[in-house]
Short mmCIF file of C-alpha atoms and ligand atoms in Angstrom, two decimals:
data_model
loop_
_atom_site.label_atom_id
_atom_site.label_comp_id
_atom_site.label_asym_id
_atom_site.label_seq_id
_atom_site.Cartn_x
_atom_site.Cartn_y
_atom_site.Cartn_z
CA MET A 1 -63.28 126.01 122.83
CA THR A 2 -63.26 124.52 119.56
CA THR A 3 -62.40 121.61 119.25
CA SER A 4 -60.95 119.89 116.41
CA TYR A 5 -61.82 116.65 116.07
CA ASP A 6 -65.83 115.05 116.47
CA LEU A 7 -64.43 112.28 118.63
CA VAL A 8 -61.73 110.80 120.34
CA ILE A 9 -61.84 107.38 121.73
CA ARG A 10 -59.37 107.36 124.32
CA GLY A 11 -57.38 104.29 126.59
CA GLY A 12 -57.91 101.83 123.92
CA THR A 13 -55.28 99.45 122.49
CA VAL A 14 -55.58 99.77 118.93
CA GLY A 15 -54.79 96.79 117.02
CA SER A 16 -53.40 96.14 113.48
CA ALA A 17 -53.03 93.28 111.13
CA THR A 18 -48.87 94.06 111.76
CA GLY A 19 -49.13 94.46 115.26
CA SER A 20 -51.10 96.11 118.62
CA PHE A 21 -50.10 99.40 120.41
CA ALA A 22 -51.35 101.59 122.84
CA ALA A 23 -53.47 104.96 121.69
CA ASN A 24 -55.91 106.73 121.08
CA VAL A 25 -58.20 107.06 117.45
CA ALA A 26 -59.01 110.72 116.62
CA VAL A 27 -62.11 111.15 114.08
CA LYS A 28 -63.26 113.79 111.84
CA ASP A 29 -65.78 114.02 109.48
CA GLY A 30 -66.18 110.43 108.65
CA ARG A 31 -62.19 109.40 108.83
CA ILE A 32 -59.69 108.74 110.72
CA ALA A 33 -57.84 111.61 111.60
CA ALA A 34 -55.36 110.92 114.19
CA VAL A 35 -53.97 107.82 115.52
CA GLY A 36 -51.10 108.56 118.73
CA GLN A 37 -50.65 109.87 121.78
CA GLY A 38 -51.89 112.16 123.58
CA LEU A 39 -54.25 113.64 121.58
CA PRO A 40 -56.59 116.83 122.16
CA ALA A 41 -59.91 116.54 123.45
CA GLY A 42 -62.86 115.90 120.44
CA ALA A 43 -66.10 116.78 120.71
CA ARG A 44 -67.02 113.56 122.12
CA GLU A 45 -65.32 110.90 124.30
CA ILE A 46 -65.18 107.48 124.77
CA ASP A 47 -63.25 105.93 126.85
CA ALA A 48 -61.82 102.81 126.02
CA THR A 49 -59.79 101.51 129.24
CA GLY A 50 -59.64 98.08 128.57
CA LYS A 51 -60.92 97.23 125.37
CA LEU A 52 -59.26 97.17 122.20
CA VAL A 53 -60.24 98.71 119.78
CA LEU A 54 -60.40 97.59 115.89
CA PRO A 55 -61.01 97.77 112.03
CA GLY A 56 -65.15 97.64 111.38
CA GLY A 57 -65.16 94.38 109.56
CA ILE A 58 -65.59 93.07 106.83
CA ASP A 59 -68.20 90.84 104.78
CA THR A 60 -67.64 89.74 101.50
CA HIS A 61 -70.17 86.85 101.13
CA ALA A 62 -73.45 86.96 102.09
CA HIS A 63 -76.98 86.44 100.33
CA VAL A 64 -79.78 89.74 101.48
CA GLU A 65 -83.40 90.06 100.03
CA GLN A 66 -81.49 87.01 97.18
CA VAL A 67 -83.76 84.61 95.50
CA SER A 68 -82.29 81.10 96.13
CA ALA A 69 -81.42 79.36 93.09
CA GLY A 70 -84.84 77.00 93.22
CA GLY A 71 -86.43 80.51 93.54
CA LEU A 72 -86.26 80.58 97.33
CA LEU A 73 -86.29 84.30 98.64
CA ASN A 74 -84.06 83.92 102.17
CA ALA A 75 -85.40 85.30 105.34
CA ASP A 76 -83.55 88.89 105.48
CA THR A 77 -83.24 92.13 104.52
CA PHE A 78 -80.80 95.13 103.70
CA GLU A 79 -82.54 96.13 107.18
CA SER A 80 -82.18 93.05 108.74
CA ALA A 81 -79.13 91.84 108.01
CA THR A 82 -76.57 94.68 108.20
CA THR A 83 -78.27 95.07 111.46
CA SER A 84 -77.50 91.81 112.77
CA ALA A 85 -73.88 92.19 110.80
CA ALA A 86 -73.74 95.60 112.74
CA PHE A 87 -73.87 94.22 116.14
CA GLY A 88 -71.90 91.52 115.27
CA GLY A 89 -68.67 94.03 114.63
CA ASN A 90 -68.69 94.35 110.88
CA THR A 91 -68.93 97.77 109.12
CA THR A 92 -68.87 96.33 105.37
CA LEU A 93 -70.90 93.81 103.21
CA ILE A 94 -70.28 92.20 100.55
CA SER A 95 -73.72 90.91 99.16
CA PHE A 96 -74.71 89.60 95.71
CA ALA A 97 -76.78 91.42 92.61
CA ALA A 98 -77.85 87.33 91.30
CA GLN A 99 -79.03 86.75 88.02
CA HIS A 100 -81.08 83.70 86.74
CA ARG A 101 -81.77 82.05 84.20
CA GLY A 102 -83.41 84.30 80.85
CA SER A 103 -82.71 87.78 83.73
CA ASP A 104 -81.25 91.08 82.46
CA LEU A 105 -77.76 91.38 85.06
CA ARG A 106 -78.74 95.97 84.21
CA LYS A 107 -82.52 95.25 85.84
CA VAL A 108 -81.44 92.69 88.30
CA VAL A 109 -77.92 94.92 90.17
CA ASP A 110 -80.57 97.67 90.09
CA ASP A 111 -83.58 95.94 91.55
CA TYR A 112 -80.61 94.57 94.48
CA ALA A 113 -79.34 98.44 94.10
CA ALA A 114 -82.72 100.35 95.54
CA LEU A 115 -83.02 97.42 98.20
CA ALA A 116 -80.40 98.17 99.50
CA LYS A 117 -80.80 101.78 99.18
CA ARG A 118 -83.77 101.75 100.85
CA GLY A 119 -82.80 99.32 104.44
CA ALA A 120 -78.84 98.81 104.44
CA LEU A 121 -77.47 100.91 107.80
CA ILE A 122 -73.71 99.09 106.85
CA ASP A 123 -71.24 100.43 103.65
CA TYR A 124 -71.71 97.39 101.26
CA ALA A 125 -71.66 96.99 96.88
CA PHE A 126 -72.10 93.76 95.64
CA HIS A 127 -71.03 90.49 93.59
CA LEU A 128 -72.19 89.68 90.47
CA ILE A 129 -73.86 86.88 90.37
CA VAL A 130 -73.36 85.92 86.41
CA ALA A 131 -76.46 82.21 85.78
CA ASN A 132 -76.91 83.53 82.02
CA PRO A 133 -74.08 84.54 80.57
CA ASP A 134 -75.02 84.59 77.10
CA ALA A 135 -73.81 87.50 74.32
CA LYS A 136 -75.94 90.44 76.06
CA THR A 137 -74.88 89.72 79.57
CA ILE A 138 -70.83 88.89 78.52
CA GLN A 139 -70.03 91.09 76.38
CA THR A 140 -72.26 94.02 77.00
CA ASP A 141 -73.41 94.16 80.78
CA LEU A 142 -70.91 93.48 82.33
CA PRO A 143 -67.79 95.64 81.14
CA ALA A 144 -70.41 98.05 81.68
CA LEU A 145 -70.50 97.17 85.35
CA ILE A 146 -68.06 96.28 85.97
CA GLY A 147 -67.11 100.20 84.65
CA GLU A 148 -69.78 101.87 86.59
CA GLY A 149 -67.74 100.05 89.79
CA HIS A 150 -68.98 96.01 90.83
CA ALA A 151 -65.47 94.89 90.20
CA SER A 152 -65.80 91.02 90.83
CA ILE A 153 -68.14 88.33 89.66
CA LYS A 154 -69.27 84.87 91.16
CA ILE A 155 -70.22 82.04 89.53
CA PHE A 156 -71.04 78.61 90.91
CA MET A 157 -70.10 75.26 89.18
CA THR A 158 -73.36 73.77 90.49
CA TYR A 159 -76.43 74.39 91.43
CA ASP A 160 -78.33 73.04 88.52
CA LEU A 161 -80.45 76.35 87.72
CA ILE A 162 -77.45 78.72 88.07
CA LYS A 163 -73.95 76.52 86.94
CA ILE A 164 -71.53 77.66 84.69
CA ASP A 165 -69.94 74.53 82.27
CA ASP A 166 -66.47 75.37 81.40
CA GLU A 167 -67.02 76.84 78.40
CA PRO A 168 -69.28 79.74 79.11
CA LEU A 169 -66.70 80.02 82.33
CA LEU A 170 -63.78 80.96 80.00
CA ASP A 171 -65.73 83.62 78.72
CA LEU A 172 -66.86 84.74 82.11
CA LEU A 173 -63.17 84.33 82.68
CA LEU A 174 -62.02 86.28 79.51
CA THR A 175 -64.06 89.05 80.37
CA ALA A 176 -63.46 89.86 83.82
CA ARG A 177 -59.70 89.53 82.30
CA LYS A 178 -60.01 92.64 80.14
CA ASN A 179 -62.14 94.95 82.75
CA ARG A 180 -59.77 93.54 85.84
CA ALA A 181 -62.71 92.13 87.33
CA LEU A 182 -62.32 89.24 90.31
CA VAL A 183 -63.85 85.95 89.79
CA CYS A 184 -65.38 84.03 92.48
CA VAL A 185 -65.93 80.76 92.21
CA HIS A 186 -68.57 78.81 94.47
CA ALA A 187 -66.72 75.80 92.94
CA GLU A 188 -67.75 72.24 93.54
CA ASN A 189 -68.18 69.23 91.11
CA HIS A 190 -71.26 69.46 89.73
CA GLY A 191 -72.21 66.01 87.78
CA MET A 192 -70.76 63.36 91.58
CA ILE A 193 -73.19 65.74 93.92
CA ALA A 194 -76.13 65.55 91.34
CA TRP A 195 -75.30 61.92 91.28
CA MET A 196 -75.08 61.10 94.86
CA GLY A 197 -78.03 62.86 95.29
CA LYS A 198 -80.25 60.73 93.65
CA LYS A 199 -78.62 56.94 94.56
CA LEU A 200 -79.06 58.16 97.57
CA VAL A 201 -82.79 59.37 98.43
CA GLU A 202 -83.82 56.73 94.99
CA LYS A 203 -81.90 54.24 98.13
CA GLY A 204 -84.15 56.24 100.46
CA TYR A 205 -80.89 57.95 102.60
CA VAL A 206 -83.55 61.44 102.79
CA ALA A 207 -82.50 63.13 106.02
CA PRO A 208 -80.31 66.19 106.14
CA LYS A 209 -76.51 64.52 106.99
CA TYR A 210 -77.02 62.49 103.71
CA HIS A 211 -76.74 65.58 102.39
CA ALA A 212 -72.96 66.21 103.70
CA ILE A 213 -72.22 62.34 102.06
CA SER A 214 -73.72 63.58 98.72
CA HIS A 215 -70.82 66.89 98.57
CA PRO A 216 -67.61 64.00 98.32
CA ARG A 217 -64.38 65.29 99.34
CA GLY A 218 -63.11 64.96 95.89
CA SER A 219 -65.80 66.81 94.19
CA GLU A 220 -64.08 70.05 95.93
CA PRO A 221 -60.67 69.50 94.70
CA GLU A 222 -62.10 68.56 90.92
CA ALA A 223 -63.67 71.72 90.54
CA PHE A 224 -61.03 74.15 92.01
CA ASN A 225 -58.47 71.66 89.83
CA ARG A 226 -60.30 72.56 86.44
CA LEU A 227 -61.09 76.36 87.47
CA ILE A 228 -58.02 77.04 88.41
CA THR A 229 -56.94 75.20 84.43
CA ALA A 230 -58.98 77.44 83.26
CA ALA A 231 -58.04 80.44 84.68
CA GLU A 232 -54.30 79.56 83.97
CA LEU A 233 -54.43 79.37 80.40
CA LEU A 234 -55.48 83.26 81.21
CA ASP A 235 -53.62 84.34 83.34
CA GLN A 236 -57.57 85.80 85.22
CA PRO A 237 -57.31 86.13 88.89
CA ILE A 238 -59.72 83.97 90.72
CA MET A 239 -61.68 84.23 94.10
CA ILE A 240 -62.39 80.24 95.35
CA PHE A 241 -65.51 80.62 97.75
CA HIS A 242 -65.65 78.53 100.64
CA VAL A 243 -63.40 76.66 101.08
CA SER A 244 -64.40 72.97 103.22
CA THR A 245 -61.46 70.16 102.55
CA ALA A 246 -58.13 69.44 104.07
CA GLU A 247 -57.96 68.83 99.75
CA GLY A 248 -59.32 71.88 99.04
CA ALA A 249 -56.62 73.25 100.39
CA ALA A 250 -53.82 71.38 99.12
CA VAL A 251 -55.48 72.02 95.60
CA ILE A 252 -55.00 76.20 97.06
CA ARG A 253 -51.30 76.09 98.23
CA GLN A 254 -49.52 73.46 94.98
CA ALA A 255 -51.49 76.60 92.59
CA ARG A 256 -50.22 79.61 94.61
CA GLY A 257 -46.83 77.91 94.96
CA ARG A 258 -46.83 77.85 91.11
CA GLY A 259 -46.93 82.12 91.16
CA LEU A 260 -50.57 81.53 90.36
CA LYS A 261 -53.79 84.52 91.33
CA VAL A 262 -55.45 82.47 93.27
CA PHE A 263 -57.11 83.94 96.45
CA ALA A 264 -59.48 81.84 99.11
CA GLU A 265 -61.81 82.11 101.45
CA THR A 266 -63.00 80.17 103.83
CA CYS A 267 -66.29 80.37 106.63
CA PRO A 268 -67.03 79.68 110.27
CA GLN A 269 -68.47 77.11 109.15
CA TYR A 270 -66.29 74.81 107.58
CA LEU A 271 -63.77 76.10 111.04
CA PHE A 272 -66.33 75.08 113.99
CA LEU A 273 -68.59 72.71 113.31
CA THR A 274 -68.60 68.96 110.71
CA LYS A 275 -70.32 66.83 109.79
CA GLN A 276 -71.78 65.17 112.81
CA ASP A 277 -74.20 68.63 112.83
CA LEU A 278 -75.69 67.68 110.86
CA ASP A 279 -76.65 64.11 112.08
CA LYS A 280 -80.22 65.20 114.27
CA PRO A 281 -83.27 63.52 114.40
CA GLY A 282 -85.69 63.91 112.52
CA LEU A 283 -85.22 67.21 110.06
CA GLU A 284 -83.77 69.20 112.68
CA GLY A 285 -80.02 68.38 110.95
CA ALA A 286 -81.72 70.27 108.11
CA LYS A 287 -80.28 74.08 110.51
CA TRP A 288 -76.53 72.65 109.73
CA MET A 289 -77.54 72.02 106.13
CA CYS A 290 -75.67 74.32 103.87
CA SER A 291 -72.52 74.10 100.00
CA PRO A 292 -70.42 72.82 100.77
CA PRO A 293 -70.72 70.71 104.05
CA PRO A 294 -69.38 71.32 107.25
CA ARG A 295 -66.60 68.03 106.75
CA GLU A 296 -64.29 66.60 109.75
CA ALA A 297 -62.10 67.30 112.61
CA ALA A 298 -59.51 66.54 110.41
CA ASP A 299 -60.26 69.80 107.64
CA GLN A 300 -61.48 71.89 110.16
CA ASP A 301 -57.85 72.07 111.42
CA ALA A 302 -56.12 71.33 108.23
CA LEU A 303 -58.27 75.13 106.60
CA TRP A 304 -56.02 76.59 110.67
CA GLN A 305 -52.61 76.15 109.22
CA ALA A 306 -53.52 77.20 105.38
CA LEU A 307 -55.02 80.60 107.52
CA ALA A 308 -52.25 81.19 108.74
CA LEU A 309 -49.90 79.98 106.22
CA GLY A 310 -52.02 82.68 103.92
CA ASP A 311 -52.90 79.91 100.62
CA ILE A 312 -56.64 81.20 102.46
CA GLN A 313 -56.56 85.04 102.45
CA THR A 314 -60.62 86.18 104.50
CA VAL A 315 -63.09 83.88 105.95
CA SER A 316 -66.24 84.92 105.54
CA SER A 317 -69.73 83.98 106.69
CA ASP A 318 -71.45 83.37 103.77
CA HIS A 319 -74.72 83.68 105.15
CA ALA A 320 -77.31 82.44 103.23
CA PRO A 321 -80.55 82.78 105.50
CA TYR A 322 -83.04 80.14 105.10
CA ARG A 323 -85.72 79.51 108.34
CA PHE A 324 -86.42 76.03 109.40
CA ASP A 325 -90.85 76.55 108.38
CA GLU A 326 -92.24 76.71 104.86
CA THR A 327 -90.99 79.61 104.07
CA GLY A 328 -87.46 78.46 104.33
CA LYS A 329 -85.38 75.16 104.30
CA LEU A 330 -89.20 72.98 105.33
CA SER A 331 -90.51 75.42 101.77
CA ALA A 332 -90.80 71.41 99.40
CA GLY A 333 -93.14 70.42 102.39
CA PRO A 334 -93.17 69.03 106.40
CA ASN A 335 -90.95 65.40 104.70
CA PRO A 336 -88.89 67.32 101.97
CA ASN A 337 -85.67 64.57 101.57
CA PHE A 338 -81.90 66.80 101.80
CA LYS A 339 -82.00 67.38 98.07
CA GLN A 340 -85.84 69.82 98.86
CA ILE A 341 -84.10 71.91 102.12
CA ALA A 342 -82.57 74.31 100.78
CA ASN A 343 -79.17 75.30 101.68
CA GLY A 344 -76.89 77.77 103.97
CA LEU A 345 -77.33 78.58 107.45
CA PRO A 346 -77.04 82.46 108.66
CA GLY A 347 -73.92 83.93 110.16
CA LEU A 348 -72.92 87.35 109.86
CA GLU A 349 -73.54 88.10 113.17
CA VAL A 350 -71.30 85.44 115.10
CA ARG A 351 -68.38 85.34 112.78
CA LEU A 352 -66.59 88.21 113.96
CA PRO A 353 -66.94 86.78 117.98
CA LEU A 354 -65.85 83.38 116.88
CA LEU A 355 -63.22 83.53 115.05
CA PHE A 356 -62.02 86.07 118.12
CA ASP A 357 -63.06 83.93 120.77
CA ALA A 358 -60.41 81.60 118.68
CA LEU A 359 -57.95 83.72 117.37
CA VAL A 360 -57.43 85.91 120.38
CA SER A 361 -58.93 84.16 123.62
CA LYS A 362 -57.78 80.80 122.67
CA GLY A 363 -54.81 81.91 120.71
CA ARG A 364 -54.66 79.20 117.76
CA PRO A 365 -51.41 77.57 118.32
CA GLU A 366 -50.69 77.95 114.25
CA PHE A 367 -50.82 81.54 114.53
CA ALA A 368 -47.98 81.76 117.25
CA GLY A 369 -49.58 84.20 119.16
CA ARG A 370 -50.61 86.36 116.31
CA GLY A 371 -53.75 86.08 116.19
CA LEU A 372 -55.03 89.20 117.43
CA GLU A 373 -53.18 90.23 114.02
CA ALA A 374 -54.64 87.57 112.18
CA PHE A 375 -57.56 88.65 113.02
CA VAL A 376 -57.68 92.25 111.81
CA GLU A 377 -55.84 91.13 108.44
CA LEU A 378 -58.59 88.15 108.46
CA THR A 379 -60.81 89.87 108.86
CA ALA A 380 -61.42 93.35 107.75
CA THR A 381 -57.34 94.08 106.66
CA ALA A 382 -57.41 91.77 103.60
CA PRO A 383 -61.21 91.67 102.46
CA ALA A 384 -60.75 94.90 101.71
CA SER A 385 -57.46 94.78 99.69
CA LEU A 386 -59.18 91.65 97.70
CA TYR A 387 -61.77 93.05 97.12
CA ASN A 388 -60.38 96.32 96.53
CA LEU A 389 -62.75 98.68 98.89
CA PRO A 390 -60.67 102.85 99.24
CA ASN A 391 -60.13 103.04 102.65
CA LYS A 392 -61.69 100.62 104.59
CA GLY A 393 -60.15 97.38 106.92
CA ALA A 394 -56.82 99.72 108.64
CA LEU A 395 -57.21 102.47 111.45
CA LEU A 396 -54.79 104.78 109.96
CA PRO A 397 -54.96 108.32 109.33
CA GLY A 398 -57.61 110.04 106.01
CA TYR A 399 -59.21 105.73 105.73
CA ASP A 400 -63.49 105.86 106.86
CA ALA A 401 -63.43 105.93 110.98
CA ASP A 402 -64.81 101.79 110.73
CA ILE A 403 -64.75 100.93 113.99
CA ALA A 404 -65.50 97.69 116.74
CA ILE A 405 -64.44 98.68 120.29
CA TRP A 406 -64.08 94.44 121.79
CA ASP A 407 -64.42 93.82 125.16
CA PRO A 408 -61.80 90.73 125.13
CA GLN A 409 -63.16 89.54 128.32
CA LYS A 410 -66.73 89.10 127.38
CA THR A 411 -68.08 85.63 127.87
CA VAL A 412 -71.36 85.55 125.67
CA THR A 413 -72.85 82.36 125.08
CA ILE A 414 -74.18 82.65 121.47
CA THR A 415 -78.34 81.77 121.49
CA ASP A 416 -80.48 81.63 119.10
CA GLU A 417 -82.99 84.18 120.65
CA ALA A 418 -80.14 86.99 120.80
CA MET A 419 -79.93 86.86 116.73
CA HIS A 420 -80.93 90.19 114.95
CA ASP A 421 -81.10 88.18 111.83
CA LEU A 422 -84.46 86.50 110.57
CA THR A 423 -83.62 83.02 110.36
CA GLY A 424 -84.41 82.89 113.74
CA PHE A 425 -81.96 79.96 114.62
CA THR A 426 -77.92 80.18 114.25
CA PRO A 427 -75.99 76.90 113.99
CA PHE A 428 -73.37 77.87 116.22
CA ALA A 429 -76.46 78.25 119.50
CA GLY A 430 -74.90 77.10 122.88
CA ARG A 431 -71.79 78.27 122.27
CA SER A 432 -69.59 80.18 125.20
CA VAL A 433 -67.10 82.62 122.92
CA THR A 434 -65.14 85.52 124.99
CA GLY A 435 -64.67 88.67 123.79
CA TRP A 436 -67.71 90.76 123.05
CA PRO A 437 -67.80 93.83 119.56
CA GLU A 438 -69.65 95.95 122.24
CA ARG A 439 -69.92 100.00 119.88
CA VAL A 440 -69.52 99.65 116.43
CA ILE A 441 -69.00 102.87 114.41
CA ARG A 442 -69.83 103.66 111.11
CA ARG A 443 -67.53 106.43 108.70
CA GLY A 444 -67.70 108.12 112.68
CA GLU A 445 -71.11 107.43 113.82
CA GLU A 446 -71.71 105.14 116.43
CA ILE A 447 -74.54 102.42 114.84
CA VAL A 448 -74.44 99.59 117.82
CA ALA A 449 -74.09 100.82 121.48
CA ASP A 450 -75.13 99.64 124.96
CA GLY A 451 -77.40 96.70 123.47
CA ALA A 452 -78.51 99.21 120.42
CA VAL A 453 -79.00 99.98 117.32
CA LYS A 454 -77.99 103.68 116.88
CA ALA A 455 -78.28 104.04 112.48
CA SER A 456 -81.07 104.43 111.18
CA PRO A 457 -82.18 101.87 107.02
CA GLY A 458 -80.52 103.26 104.56
CA SER A 459 -77.79 104.88 105.87
CA GLY A 460 -74.64 102.92 104.71
CA ARG A 461 -73.37 103.82 101.69
CA TRP A 462 -71.92 102.11 98.21
CA LEU A 463 -68.77 101.47 97.58
CA GLY A 464 -68.27 101.84 94.04
CA ARG A 465 -65.12 99.68 92.70
CA LYS A 466 -62.65 100.04 90.45
CA GLY A 467 -61.92 96.75 88.56
CA GLY A 468 -58.14 96.39 89.12
CA TRP A 469 -55.94 93.37 90.80
CA ALA A 470 -56.26 94.01 93.98
CA ALA A 471 -52.96 94.00 96.13
CA GLU A 472 -51.50 90.73 98.10
CA PRO A 473 -52.19 91.85 102.05
CA THR A 474 -48.27 91.83 102.61
CA GLY A 475 -49.19 95.12 99.97
CA ARG A 476 -47.77 93.62 96.71
CA LEU A 477 -49.12 93.83 93.49
CA VAL A 478 -50.51 90.31 92.50
CA ALA A 479 -51.45 90.58 89.33
CA ASP A 480 -49.71 92.54 85.85
CA MET A 481 -51.39 91.51 83.29
CA ASP A 482 -50.34 93.36 80.68
CA PRO A 483 -48.58 91.60 78.42
CA ALA A 484 -50.06 88.45 79.56
CA THR A 485 -48.22 86.40 80.55
CA ASN A 486 -49.52 83.30 78.89
CA PHE A 487 -49.59 82.91 75.53
CA GLY A 488 -52.59 82.08 74.66
CA ALA A 489 -54.92 84.73 76.31
CA LYS A 490 -52.24 86.82 73.93
CA LEU A 491 -54.62 86.56 70.91
CA LEU A 492 -58.29 86.20 72.50
O1 URP B 1 -75.67 76.18 101.09
C1 URP B 1 -75.18 77.86 101.10
N1 URP B 1 -73.52 78.01 101.24
N2 URP B 1 -76.12 78.18 100.12
C2 URP B 1 -75.32 79.40 99.94
C3 URP B 1 -75.34 79.55 98.17
C4 URP B 1 -74.40 79.12 98.33
O2 URP B 1 -73.68 78.16 97.49
O3 URP B 1 -72.65 79.64 98.06
ZN1 ZN B 2 -71.72 78.40 97.12
ZN1 ZN B 3 -72.51 82.28 99.64
#
């Protein structure tokens, strides 16, 4: 007897951004073929009784095989990072093709593409980091690369060697607008951070915990407002990365309330950690050092609220893996001051379990009983929509069969040893979470099962993303750029 489906996942509860229901999921040729009851047998069957069948996670902010602003190569390869991501329930990753001062953006993209093609075992795309905003980059390379499917740009408003000042920021926003790309921004006030850092070190305040103090809370809303003002001038959609403060979230809320095309992300480190985590004996606190730093418990509450209200639409890992040794955090020697320690922490593998535990298992009150829907929305459906990832982020017929089967009862204590990335530690070690992704399926192929990785390096596919404005998570089209709503922009 011939069977029409390659795989049927039977007996589980299917979760989506709008609701959950008992259904079988059938897969054919790497795509979802049907979702419903009473589906005929597949060539393969998975019994998902008691399990949640969810879209694979999409992590849209991870630094992989990337050279930092300070010239340090991070610890992961595309193989290790995507293996770790897959174990954490993810099937798609957006990392970076990172230009530095003086480097050629096209060559940068070619180099990262070659690395990912060799190593990635989940699907992937790149944000183009622009740190050398010269005429060739802005007028020639960016338009061409966006046209070829790299439809998001990332810039930094801080970090000495890669920051973009206000004038080139406007150049970039205009190029993005003309080519219909999204501009993602690390927005902190550089002068305040640099000044605070110098003053603290001069006075001998050098331990990792002073990193948090060196990033004043006000550096975030100041930079957000400046960025938003520039984006408003050109009517250009922006994505504000890793929001950490209540004040930052309030700026975003106000801007969105005015109808501006402002989107935002936060990360587990701002939802689950605080600046107290950096206050450890010796240099240990370096493991919790990222930029912006974790803040206060009240900021965590404000960020959860901003997620529930839709002011912040997605939660990414900002995985930035630096080992706690001379290749990473301690690359400046055994006694660095906090300014000499690489910023960033790993998170690809635990982003989804931490969020699942908070939203689904513990039921954060802000989400009023809709934690599962919020989990799917924030980690899969909204990212696919915001970053133009076609046929990703939902279990709908015709979509890629990217599926994570979760055991909602399984309690796991996170440990350094259990992680599959190459950082060697996780800042979330010791936490227990309930809910774990047991099987992960990418385009119909099982890539994690029975605690083992099944996919081969290089089997992930690059996802071309056309320019075009993202739809809101609700499906409403966000931006109709023609004609410009802003008089100044019409002249350019
Ligand atoms: O501390 C962080 N987040 N390091 C990675 C680079 C960045 O700022 O996103
Ligand atoms: Zn950043
Ligand atoms: Zn980052």
